[in-house]
Amino acid sequence: MTAIDLEAVAAAAAPDTLGSYLAESARPAGEQTPGPAPSVRTTEHGGHQITVTTTYDVVVDGTPVTARLYVADSGMLYSPALPYHQFTSALDAVRALMSTYPDHFGGGV
């Protein structure tokens, strides 16, 4: 397990830093589309620029579900609907979403 760098967290949470990040990340309402949301990660290695785009298309009981699943640079999955949770499996993430928000998933056993 990696230790948390409290100074880095405090710097990232500083109002100016966080505000700038959120302003750059926000999309106008008209640009947000339903359906899978791609998670894009980039890095540089040996002078090469690497981009990895991951998209999860989630279907439960034959019905498409808007489950925003993203992949961190560490490879862990997360969802804004479940703050403070990370997952090693997309299936585990969807199970957690279903358990947390059962009213959004009709029927079941």
Short mmCIF file of C-alpha atoms in Angstrom, two decimals:
data_model
loop_
_atom_site.label_atom_id
_atom_site.label_comp_id
_atom_site.label_asym_id
_atom_site.label_seq_id
_atom_site.Cartn_x
_atom_site.Cartn_y
_atom_site.Cartn_z
CA MET A 1 0.00 0.00 0.00
CA THR A 2 1.33 3.44 -0.89
CA ALA A 3 1.53 6.10 1.80
CA ILE A 4 -0.45 9.26 1.22
CA ASP A 5 1.66 12.38 0.72
CA LEU A 6 -0.26 14.86 2.88
CA GLU A 7 1.60 17.86 1.47
CA ALA A 8 0.66 16.83 -2.09
CA VAL A 9 -2.98 16.36 -1.05
CA ALA A 10 -3.05 19.76 0.65
CA ALA A 11 -1.47 21.42 -2.40
CA ALA A 12 -3.97 19.75 -4.76
CA ALA A 13 -6.88 20.82 -2.54
CA ALA A 14 -5.78 24.47 -2.32
CA PRO A 15 -8.64 26.66 -3.60
CA ASP A 16 -6.67 28.13 -6.52
CA THR A 17 -5.34 24.74 -7.65
CA LEU A 18 -8.62 22.87 -7.26
CA GLY A 19 -10.63 25.71 -8.78
CA SER A 20 -8.40 25.80 -11.85
CA TYR A 21 -8.62 22.03 -12.23
CA LEU A 22 -12.41 22.03 -11.97
CA ALA A 23 -12.74 24.93 -14.42
CA GLU A 24 -10.61 23.06 -16.97
CA SER A 25 -12.49 19.79 -16.41
CA ALA A 26 -16.03 21.15 -16.67
CA ARG A 27 -17.94 20.65 -19.89
CA PRO A 28 -20.84 22.81 -20.98
CA ALA A 29 -24.16 21.02 -20.41
CA GLY A 30 -24.69 20.57 -24.15
CA GLU A 31 -21.44 18.62 -24.49
CA GLN A 32 -22.34 15.95 -21.96
CA THR A 33 -23.74 12.92 -23.70
CA PRO A 34 -25.47 9.89 -22.24
CA GLY A 35 -23.71 6.58 -22.47
CA PRO A 36 -20.23 5.36 -21.70
CA ALA A 37 -17.74 7.98 -20.56
CA PRO A 38 -14.16 7.38 -21.68
CA SER A 39 -11.38 7.46 -19.12
CA VAL A 40 -8.22 8.87 -20.72
CA ARG A 41 -4.80 8.47 -19.15
CA THR A 42 -1.59 9.85 -20.60
CA THR A 43 2.07 9.57 -19.75
CA GLU A 44 5.47 9.83 -21.31
CA HIS A 45 8.02 7.03 -21.46
CA GLY A 46 11.39 7.03 -23.16
CA GLY A 47 10.52 10.13 -25.16
CA HIS A 48 7.20 8.65 -26.33
CA GLN A 49 3.76 10.03 -25.50
CA ILE A 50 1.35 7.27 -24.39
CA THR A 51 -2.45 7.63 -24.32
CA VAL A 52 -4.75 4.90 -23.03
CA THR A 53 -8.52 5.34 -23.40
CA THR A 54 -10.82 2.97 -21.54
CA THR A 55 -14.60 2.92 -21.94
CA TYR A 56 -17.00 0.73 -19.98
CA ASP A 57 -20.36 -0.07 -21.55
CA VAL A 58 -22.43 -1.36 -18.62
CA VAL A 59 -25.62 -3.38 -19.16
CA VAL A 60 -27.73 -4.80 -16.31
CA ASP A 61 -30.57 -7.21 -17.10
CA GLY A 62 -30.34 -6.21 -20.75
CA THR A 63 -30.71 -2.50 -19.98
CA PRO A 64 -27.84 -0.06 -20.59
CA VAL A 65 -26.79 1.71 -17.40
CA THR A 66 -25.08 5.08 -17.17
CA ALA A 67 -22.39 4.01 -14.72
CA ARG A 68 -19.51 6.45 -14.82
CA LEU A 69 -16.48 4.23 -14.27
CA TYR A 70 -13.03 5.74 -14.61
CA VAL A 71 -9.54 4.33 -14.34
CA ALA A 72 -6.86 6.09 -12.31
CA ASP A 73 -3.22 6.05 -13.36
CA SER A 74 -2.71 3.33 -10.75
CA GLY A 75 -5.14 1.09 -12.64
CA MET A 76 -7.79 1.25 -9.92
CA LEU A 77 -11.37 1.96 -10.96
CA TYR A 78 -13.53 4.61 -9.34
CA SER A 79 -16.97 6.15 -9.80
CA PRO A 80 -18.14 9.64 -8.80
CA ALA A 81 -21.31 7.93 -7.50
CA LEU A 82 -19.19 6.12 -4.89
CA PRO A 83 -16.71 8.65 -3.54
CA TYR A 84 -13.88 7.26 -1.42
CA HIS A 85 -14.19 3.81 -3.04
CA GLN A 86 -11.73 2.18 -5.43
CA PHE A 87 -12.10 -1.14 -7.21
CA THR A 88 -9.82 -3.64 -8.90
CA SER A 89 -12.70 -4.96 -10.99
CA ALA A 90 -15.38 -3.23 -13.07
CA LEU A 91 -17.81 -5.99 -12.06
CA ASP A 92 -17.14 -5.25 -8.37
CA ALA A 93 -17.76 -1.55 -9.04
CA VAL A 94 -21.12 -2.27 -10.70
CA ARG A 95 -22.09 -4.64 -7.86
CA ALA A 96 -21.31 -1.86 -5.37
CA LEU A 97 -23.37 0.63 -7.40
CA MET A 98 -26.29 -1.82 -7.45
CA SER A 99 -26.04 -2.41 -3.68
CA THR A 100 -25.75 1.31 -2.93
CA TYR A 101 -28.53 2.42 -5.30
CA PRO A 102 -30.96 -0.55 -5.46
CA ASP A 103 -33.89 1.68 -6.50
CA HIS A 104 -32.10 2.40 -9.78
CA PHE A 105 -32.00 -1.31 -10.65
CA GLY A 106 -35.51 -2.79 -10.74
CA GLY A 107 -36.28 -6.43 -10.07
CA GLY A 108 -33.47 -8.81 -9.28
CA VAL A 109 -33.32 -11.68 -6.92
#
